Amino acid sequence: MSKNLEELRKKFIVKEKLDEKRIAEYVNRVLRFGKIAIDGDAIIEREDLSTKDKVGLVLIMRLLASRLEKGISAEISVAEVSRMLNLPKDQAAARLAELVEDKIAIRTDKGVYRINPPKIGKFLDYLESKYKVREA
């Protein structure tokens, strides 16, 4: 491959769907709603979020945290969501199933989910609009 084509290849074909700039943007937007503990637990700082919105936010937070901290997995189980958000397991499972149906989440295994990366921006737009969150 010629040097020019190799340079174009490096620019065009990327390893990550979320580049550093996009991760930084999303982290700054998510910080208006909460943060992640070093053990991977989500800390939602807004009580006015619906349960489904909290679950979607937790999925986004875990993916972003996994890109910033090697020990945190992007995938999350129903049991973890239930514990973090103090929800009955059946409610956590139902909200995750709704997010899968909406194409926001992806089921990776029985009872295990992760965010669908191309949907992060639109979901954050939705949260910011619904809860009237403005840029700081």
Short mmCIF file of C-alpha atoms in Angstrom, two decimals:
data_model
loop_
_atom_site.label_atom_id
_atom_site.label_comp_id
_atom_site.label_asym_id
_atom_site.label_seq_id
_atom_site.Cartn_x
_atom_site.Cartn_y
_atom_site.Cartn_z
CA MET A 1 0.00 0.00 0.00
CA SER A 2 1.36 3.42 -0.91
CA LYS A 3 2.24 5.94 1.78
CA ASN A 4 -0.72 8.18 0.77
CA LEU A 5 -3.18 5.31 0.96
CA GLU A 6 -1.78 4.21 4.30
CA GLU A 7 -2.26 7.74 5.70
CA LEU A 8 -5.82 7.82 4.38
CA ARG A 9 -6.47 4.38 5.85
CA LYS A 10 -5.34 5.54 9.32
CA LYS A 11 -7.67 8.55 9.14
CA PHE A 12 -10.63 6.69 7.70
CA ILE A 13 -10.59 3.28 9.40
CA VAL A 14 -10.72 3.63 13.15
CA LYS A 15 -10.51 1.07 15.92
CA GLU A 16 -13.04 2.77 18.16
CA LYS A 17 -16.56 3.88 17.28
CA LEU A 18 -16.21 6.48 20.02
CA ASP A 19 -13.12 8.61 19.62
CA GLU A 20 -11.49 10.54 22.44
CA LYS A 21 -13.27 13.79 21.52
CA ARG A 22 -16.70 12.14 21.52
CA ILE A 23 -16.01 10.36 24.82
CA ALA A 24 -15.04 13.68 26.42
CA GLU A 25 -18.20 15.34 25.07
CA TYR A 26 -20.44 12.55 26.36
CA VAL A 27 -18.74 12.45 29.78
CA ASN A 28 -19.26 16.19 30.21
CA ARG A 29 -22.92 15.83 29.28
CA VAL A 30 -23.45 12.85 31.59
CA LEU A 31 -21.85 14.70 34.51
CA ARG A 32 -25.01 16.85 34.67
CA PHE A 33 -26.91 13.73 35.72
CA GLY A 34 -24.40 11.74 37.76
CA LYS A 35 -21.08 9.95 37.87
CA ILE A 36 -19.49 6.54 38.30
CA ALA A 37 -17.74 5.21 41.39
CA ILE A 38 -14.36 3.53 40.93
CA ASP A 39 -16.07 0.13 41.42
CA GLY A 40 -18.36 0.81 38.45
CA ASP A 41 -21.50 1.70 40.38
CA ALA A 42 -23.53 4.54 38.92
CA ILE A 43 -24.33 7.50 41.12
CA ILE A 44 -27.45 9.20 39.74
CA GLU A 45 -27.65 12.69 41.19
CA ARG A 46 -31.08 13.63 39.84
CA GLU A 47 -34.12 12.18 41.55
CA ASP A 48 -36.57 13.42 38.90
CA LEU A 49 -35.48 10.95 36.21
CA SER A 50 -37.92 8.20 35.25
CA THR A 51 -36.81 4.65 35.98
CA LYS A 52 -36.31 3.90 32.28
CA ASP A 53 -34.23 7.06 31.86
CA LYS A 54 -32.08 6.13 34.87
CA VAL A 55 -31.46 2.67 33.43
CA GLY A 56 -30.48 4.12 30.05
CA LEU A 57 -28.19 6.60 31.75
CA VAL A 58 -26.53 3.82 33.76
CA LEU A 59 -25.78 1.96 30.51
CA ILE A 60 -24.19 5.07 29.00
CA MET A 61 -22.22 5.77 32.17
CA ARG A 62 -20.83 2.25 32.26
CA LEU A 63 -19.67 2.35 28.64
CA LEU A 64 -17.96 5.71 29.13
CA ALA A 65 -16.39 4.57 32.39
CA SER A 66 -15.11 1.41 30.69
CA ARG A 67 -13.23 3.58 28.21
CA LEU A 68 -11.65 5.61 31.01
CA GLU A 69 -11.00 2.90 33.61
CA LYS A 70 -9.83 -0.58 32.57
CA GLY A 71 -11.43 -2.36 35.54
CA ILE A 72 -14.97 -1.20 34.73
CA SER A 73 -17.01 -3.27 32.29
CA ALA A 74 -19.30 -1.68 29.70
CA GLU A 75 -21.68 -4.60 30.21
CA ILE A 76 -24.04 -4.65 33.14
CA SER A 77 -26.35 -7.30 34.55
CA VAL A 78 -29.96 -6.99 35.59
CA ALA A 79 -28.85 -7.69 39.17
CA GLU A 80 -26.35 -4.81 39.08
CA VAL A 81 -28.93 -2.37 37.68
CA SER A 82 -31.41 -3.54 40.30
CA ARG A 83 -28.91 -3.01 43.13
CA MET A 84 -27.58 0.35 41.88
CA LEU A 85 -31.00 1.88 41.34
CA ASN A 86 -32.71 0.10 44.26
CA LEU A 87 -35.25 -1.51 41.94
CA PRO A 88 -36.87 -4.94 42.06
CA LYS A 89 -35.10 -7.22 39.56
CA ASP A 90 -38.25 -7.66 37.48
CA GLN A 91 -38.53 -3.87 37.05
CA ALA A 92 -34.87 -3.55 36.09
CA ALA A 93 -35.30 -6.39 33.56
CA ALA A 94 -38.46 -4.79 32.14
CA ARG A 95 -36.80 -1.38 31.67
CA LEU A 96 -33.75 -3.00 30.04
CA ALA A 97 -36.06 -4.95 27.70
CA GLU A 98 -37.80 -1.68 26.74
CA LEU A 99 -34.43 -0.09 25.98
CA VAL A 100 -33.51 -3.08 23.79
CA GLU A 101 -36.83 -2.72 21.97
CA ASP A 102 -36.07 0.99 21.47
CA LYS A 103 -32.61 0.01 20.10
CA ILE A 104 -30.91 1.99 22.91
CA ALA A 105 -29.51 -1.12 24.57
CA ILE A 106 -28.10 -4.40 23.30
CA ARG A 107 -28.59 -7.70 25.11
CA THR A 108 -25.20 -9.43 25.03
CA ASP A 109 -26.13 -12.50 27.08
CA LYS A 110 -28.96 -13.71 29.29
CA GLY A 111 -29.49 -10.91 31.80
CA VAL A 112 -26.53 -8.86 30.52
CA TYR A 113 -26.77 -5.60 28.58
CA ARG A 114 -24.76 -2.70 27.21
CA ILE A 115 -25.56 0.59 25.52
CA ASN A 116 -25.80 0.73 21.73
CA PRO A 117 -22.97 3.26 21.08
CA PRO A 118 -24.53 5.02 18.04
CA LYS A 119 -27.59 5.85 20.18
CA ILE A 120 -25.72 7.64 23.01
CA GLY A 121 -25.93 11.13 21.50
CA LYS A 122 -29.64 10.92 20.76
CA PHE A 123 -30.43 9.50 24.19
CA LEU A 124 -28.49 12.32 25.87
CA ASP A 125 -30.30 14.86 23.65
CA TYR A 126 -33.59 13.34 24.81
CA LEU A 127 -32.59 13.48 28.50
CA GLU A 128 -31.35 17.07 28.24
CA SER A 129 -34.53 18.17 26.51
CA LYS A 130 -36.93 16.26 28.78
CA TYR A 131 -35.26 17.40 31.99
CA LYS A 132 -34.35 20.89 30.71
CA VAL A 133 -30.63 20.50 31.28
CA ARG A 134 -28.57 23.30 29.77
CA GLU A 135 -24.87 23.49 29.05
CA ALA A 136 -22.91 24.86 31.95
#
